[in-house]
């Protein structure tokens, strides 16, 4: 596997801090694919909830259209077959019908646009973030930099024989990583996405986010995990990037603000980052 040699130095450097990874992984796994299941992962953000609602709306619309068109086809087959119509009608056009089948699709598209465009704009309009994380895609692992605190680390897929050491089971193979992106719930997180070699794509389905990382360019996405949705969320590189593309998972851990601050203090100490500002209540 192409990532194995790259993992060695990173694991040695971060072993002391991330030896507690098994404790991290014991948190509830919320966002993960389920074998043979259908439907979306639980929505952990407003963006994901909006996208899933839009999908349900479009599913109803396309179902109605499909049933209507199928019924028309059956009607025409029964009503206008050769046995029931010995003398076929001779006409070239039907103006009211042609106007109708032109205007009705336009109305449907306007209706869809009225619901889909606000969802798109909400994704693309990046708010001011409480936390900024730069993510860089490499062949075939991820690098993360907590910009506000000037520390960074890499994230590699866990081989099957190491899953138990980190508190995962075999069903989470190809999903779990040796380090986790830790974010607090109820806070706006802005991810700056780029790549060092080829195009990659950072994706967390339960957050409703996906952004290509292009070498030489810095794109952004944002999300805010809702309070009460603390847990583990998995994603995978979603852009074909070479022979080990399928070995580029993403693990995000959402925690409470208090737990995030504890983790942040440990990460800053481990990686010699910039200490966070402490808020002292005045009398």
Coordinates of C-alpha atoms in Angstrom, one line a residue:
X1 CA 0.0 0.0 0.0
X2 CA 1.5 3.3 -1.0
X3 CA 0.9 5.2 2.2
X4 CA 2.7 2.8 4.6
X5 CA 6.2 4.2 4.4
X6 CA 5.0 7.8 4.8
X7 CA 3.0 6.9 7.9
X8 CA 6.1 5.8 9.9
X9 CA 7.7 9.1 10.6
X10 CA 4.3 10.8 11.4
X11 CA 3.3 8.1 13.8
X12 CA 6.6 8.3 15.7
X13 CA 6.3 12.1 16.0
X14 CA 2.8 12.1 17.3
X15 CA 2.8 8.9 19.3
X16 CA 2.7 10.4 22.8
X17 CA -0.3 12.6 22.2
X18 CA -2.3 10.3 20.0
X19 CA -1.6 7.2 22.1
X20 CA -5.0 8.1 23.6
X21 CA -6.7 7.7 20.2
X22 CA -8.5 4.6 21.4
X23 CA -10.3 6.7 24.0
X24 CA -11.2 9.2 21.2
X25 CA -12.6 6.5 19.0
X26 CA -14.9 5.2 21.7
X27 CA -17.2 8.1 21.0
X28 CA -20.4 7.3 19.1
X29 CA -20.0 6.9 15.4
X30 CA -22.7 8.9 13.8
X31 CA -21.7 9.6 10.2
X32 CA -20.6 6.4 8.5
X33 CA -21.8 4.4 5.5
X34 CA -23.9 1.3 6.4
X35 CA -23.5 -1.9 4.3
X36 CA -26.5 -2.6 2.1
X37 CA -28.4 0.4 3.5
X38 CA -30.3 3.1 1.6
X39 CA -30.8 6.8 2.4
X40 CA -28.6 9.5 3.8
X41 CA -26.4 9.5 6.8
X42 CA -27.9 11.5 9.8
X43 CA -27.7 15.2 9.1
X44 CA -25.3 16.8 11.6
X45 CA -25.4 20.3 10.1
X46 CA -28.0 22.7 8.8
X47 CA -26.4 22.4 5.3
X48 CA -26.9 18.7 5.3
X49 CA -30.5 19.0 6.5
X50 CA -31.2 21.5 3.7
X51 CA -29.7 19.2 1.1
X52 CA -31.6 16.2 2.2
X53 CA -34.8 18.2 2.2
X54 CA -34.1 19.4 -1.3
X55 CA -33.4 15.8 -2.4
X56 CA -36.8 14.7 -0.9
X57 CA -38.6 17.5 -2.8
X58 CA -36.9 16.6 -6.1
X59 CA -37.7 12.9 -5.6
X60 CA -41.4 13.7 -5.2
X61 CA -41.3 15.9 -8.3
X62 CA -39.5 13.4 -10.5
X63 CA -41.7 10.6 -9.3
X64 CA -44.8 12.5 -10.3
X65 CA -43.3 13.3 -13.7
X66 CA -42.3 9.7 -14.2
X67 CA -45.7 8.3 -13.3
X68 CA -47.4 10.9 -15.5
X69 CA -45.2 10.2 -18.5
X70 CA -45.6 6.4 -18.0
X71 CA -49.4 6.8 -17.8
X72 CA -49.4 8.8 -21.1
X73 CA -47.3 6.1 -22.8
X74 CA -49.7 3.4 -21.7
X75 CA -52.7 5.5 -22.7
X76 CA -51.3 6.1 -26.2
X77 CA -50.5 2.4 -26.6
X78 CA -54.0 1.3 -25.6
X79 CA -56.0 4.1 -27.2
X80 CA -54.1 4.6 -30.5
X81 CA -52.9 1.2 -31.5
X82 CA -53.7 -0.3 -34.9
X83 CA -56.6 -2.4 -33.7
X84 CA -58.6 0.4 -32.2
X85 CA -57.6 3.0 -34.9
X86 CA -58.0 1.5 -38.4
X87 CA -57.8 5.0 -39.8
X88 CA -54.9 6.9 -38.2
X89 CA -55.4 10.6 -37.6
X90 CA -53.6 13.0 -40.0
X91 CA -52.5 16.2 -38.3
X92 CA -49.1 18.1 -38.1
X93 CA -49.3 20.0 -34.8
X94 CA -51.5 21.0 -31.9
X95 CA -50.7 24.5 -30.8
X96 CA -52.3 24.4 -27.3
X97 CA -50.6 21.1 -26.5
X98 CA -47.2 22.4 -27.7
X99 CA -47.6 25.6 -25.6
X100 CA -48.5 23.5 -22.6
X101 CA -45.5 21.1 -22.9
X102 CA -43.2 24.1 -23.3
X103 CA -44.6 26.2 -20.4
X104 CA -45.1 23.4 -17.9
X105 CA -41.4 22.3 -17.8
X106 CA -40.4 26.0 -17.5
X107 CA -42.7 26.4 -14.5
X108 CA -41.3 23.2 -12.9
X109 CA -37.7 24.3 -13.4
X110 CA -38.5 27.8 -11.9
X111 CA -40.1 26.0 -8.9
X112 CA -37.0 23.8 -8.4
X113 CA -34.7 26.7 -8.8
X114 CA -36.6 28.6 -6.1
X115 CA -35.7 25.9 -3.6
X116 CA -32.3 24.8 -4.9
X117 CA -30.6 28.1 -5.4
X118 CA -30.9 29.3 -1.8
X119 CA -29.3 26.0 -0.7
X120 CA -26.5 26.5 -3.2
X121 CA -25.9 30.1 -2.1
X122 CA -25.8 29.1 1.6
X123 CA -23.0 26.6 0.8
X124 CA -21.0 29.0 -1.3
X125 CA -21.3 32.2 0.9
X126 CA -18.6 31.5 3.4
X127 CA -19.3 33.1 6.8
X128 CA -16.7 34.4 9.2
X129 CA -15.3 31.3 10.9
X130 CA -14.8 30.7 14.6
X131 CA -12.1 28.1 13.6
X132 CA -10.1 27.9 10.4
X133 CA -8.5 24.7 9.3
X134 CA -6.4 24.3 6.2
X135 CA -6.6 20.9 4.6
X136 CA -4.1 19.7 2.0
X137 CA -4.6 16.6 0.0
X138 CA -1.5 14.4 -0.8
X139 CA -1.1 11.1 -2.5
X140 CA -2.5 9.4 -0.5
X141 CA -3.2 11.1 2.9
X142 CA -4.4 14.4 4.4
X143 CA -2.5 17.2 6.1
X144 CA -4.3 19.6 8.5
X145 CA -3.3 23.0 9.8
X146 CA -5.1 24.7 12.6
X147 CA -4.4 28.2 11.2
X148 CA -5.4 30.2 14.3
X149 CA -3.0 28.2 16.5
X150 CA -0.2 27.5 14.0
X151 CA 0.1 23.7 14.4
X152 CA -0.4 21.0 11.9
X153 CA -0.4 17.2 11.6
X154 CA -1.0 14.5 9.0
X155 CA -3.8 11.9 8.9
X156 CA -3.3 8.4 7.4
X157 CA -5.7 5.5 7.0
X158 CA -5.4 2.9 9.7
X159 CA -4.4 -0.6 8.4
X160 CA -6.7 -3.4 9.5
X161 CA -4.3 -4.8 12.1
X162 CA -4.2 -1.4 14.0
X163 CA -7.9 -0.7 14.1
X164 CA -8.4 -2.4 17.5
X165 CA -5.5 -0.5 19.0
X166 CA -7.4 2.8 18.2
X167 CA -10.7 1.5 19.4
X168 CA -12.3 0.8 16.0
X169 CA -13.7 -2.4 14.7
X170 CA -13.2 -4.0 11.3
X171 CA -16.3 -2.5 9.8
X172 CA -14.5 0.9 10.0
X173 CA -11.6 -0.3 7.9
X174 CA -11.0 2.2 5.0
X175 CA -12.8 4.8 7.1
X176 CA -10.8 5.3 10.3
X177 CA -7.6 7.4 10.4
X178 CA -4.7 7.5 12.9
X179 CA -5.5 11.2 13.8
X180 CA -8.8 13.0 13.9
X181 CA -9.9 16.5 12.9
X182 CA -11.4 17.7 16.1
X183 CA -14.0 20.5 16.0
X184 CA -16.4 21.9 18.5
X185 CA -20.2 21.8 18.1
X186 CA -22.1 25.0 17.7
X187 CA -19.2 26.8 16.1
X188 CA -18.6 27.8 12.5
X189 CA -15.7 25.9 11.0
X190 CA -14.1 27.1 7.8
X191 CA -12.0 24.6 5.9
X192 CA -9.4 25.9 3.4
X193 CA -9.0 23.1 0.9
X194 CA -6.0 22.6 -1.5
X195 CA -3.8 19.9 -2.8
X196 CA 0.0 19.4 -3.2
X197 CA 0.1 17.0 -6.2
X198 CA -3.2 16.1 -8.0
X199 CA -6.8 17.0 -7.5
X200 CA -8.3 15.5 -4.3
X201 CA -11.8 16.2 -2.7
X202 CA -12.5 16.6 1.0
X203 CA -16.0 15.3 1.8
X204 CA -18.1 14.6 4.9
X205 CA -21.5 13.3 3.8
X206 CA -23.2 13.9 7.2
X207 CA -22.1 17.6 7.1
X208 CA -23.3 18.1 3.5
X209 CA -19.9 19.4 2.3
X210 CA -17.6 18.5 -0.5
X211 CA -14.9 20.6 -2.0
X212 CA -12.2 19.7 -4.5
X213 CA -8.6 20.5 -3.6
X214 CA -6.7 21.8 -6.6
X215 CA -2.9 22.3 -6.6
X216 CA -2.1 26.0 -6.6
X217 CA -5.6 27.1 -5.5
X218 CA -7.2 27.6 -2.1
X219 CA -11.0 26.8 -2.0
X220 CA -13.2 27.1 1.1
X221 CA -16.1 25.3 2.6
X222 CA -17.9 25.7 5.9
X223 CA -20.0 23.8 8.3
X224 CA -21.4 24.0 11.9
X225 CA -22.0 20.8 13.7
X226 CA -25.2 21.2 15.7
X227 CA -25.0 20.9 19.5
X228 CA -26.1 17.4 20.6
X229 CA -24.5 15.8 17.6
X230 CA -21.1 15.1 19.2
X231 CA -19.5 12.0 17.8
X232 CA -17.3 10.6 15.0
X233 CA -18.0 11.3 11.3
X234 CA -16.3 9.6 8.4
X235 CA -15.6 10.8 4.9
X236 CA -13.4 9.7 2.0
X237 CA -11.5 11.4 -0.8
X238 CA -14.1 11.9 -3.6
X239 CA -11.9 12.6 -6.6
X240 CA -10.0 9.9 -8.4
X241 CA -6.4 10.7 -7.5
X242 CA -4.3 7.7 -8.3
X243 CA -3.8 4.0 -7.4
X244 CA -4.4 4.5 -3.6
X245 CA -7.4 6.8 -4.0
X246 CA -9.6 4.4 -2.0
X247 CA -7.1 4.6 0.9
X248 CA -7.7 8.3 1.7
X249 CA -10.4 8.4 4.5
X250 CA -11.3 11.3 6.6
X251 CA -12.2 11.2 10.3
X252 CA -13.8 14.2 12.1
X253 CA -14.6 14.2 15.8
X254 CA -17.2 16.7 16.9
X255 CA -17.0 17.5 20.7
X256 CA -18.4 20.1 23.1
X257 CA -16.6 23.4 23.5
X258 CA -15.1 22.4 26.8
X259 CA -13.7 19.1 25.4
X260 CA -12.4 21.0 22.4
X261 CA -10.5 23.4 24.5
X262 CA -8.9 20.5 26.4
X263 CA -8.0 18.8 23.2
X264 CA -6.6 22.1 21.7
X265 CA -4.4 22.7 24.7
X266 CA -2.9 19.2 24.3
X267 CA -2.5 19.6 20.6
X268 CA -0.8 23.0 21.0
X269 CA 1.7 21.5 23.5
X270 CA 2.3 18.5 21.3
X271 CA 2.9 20.4 18.1
X272 CA 4.4 23.6 19.6
X273 CA 1.5 25.7 18.3
X274 CA 0.3 29.2 19.3
X275 CA -1.5 29.1 22.7
X276 CA -5.1 29.9 22.7
X277 CA -6.4 33.1 24.3
X278 CA -7.9 32.6 27.7
X279 CA -10.9 34.6 28.7
X280 CA -10.8 35.7 32.3
X281 CA -14.0 36.9 33.9
X282 CA -13.6 40.3 35.6
X283 CA -15.3 41.2 38.9

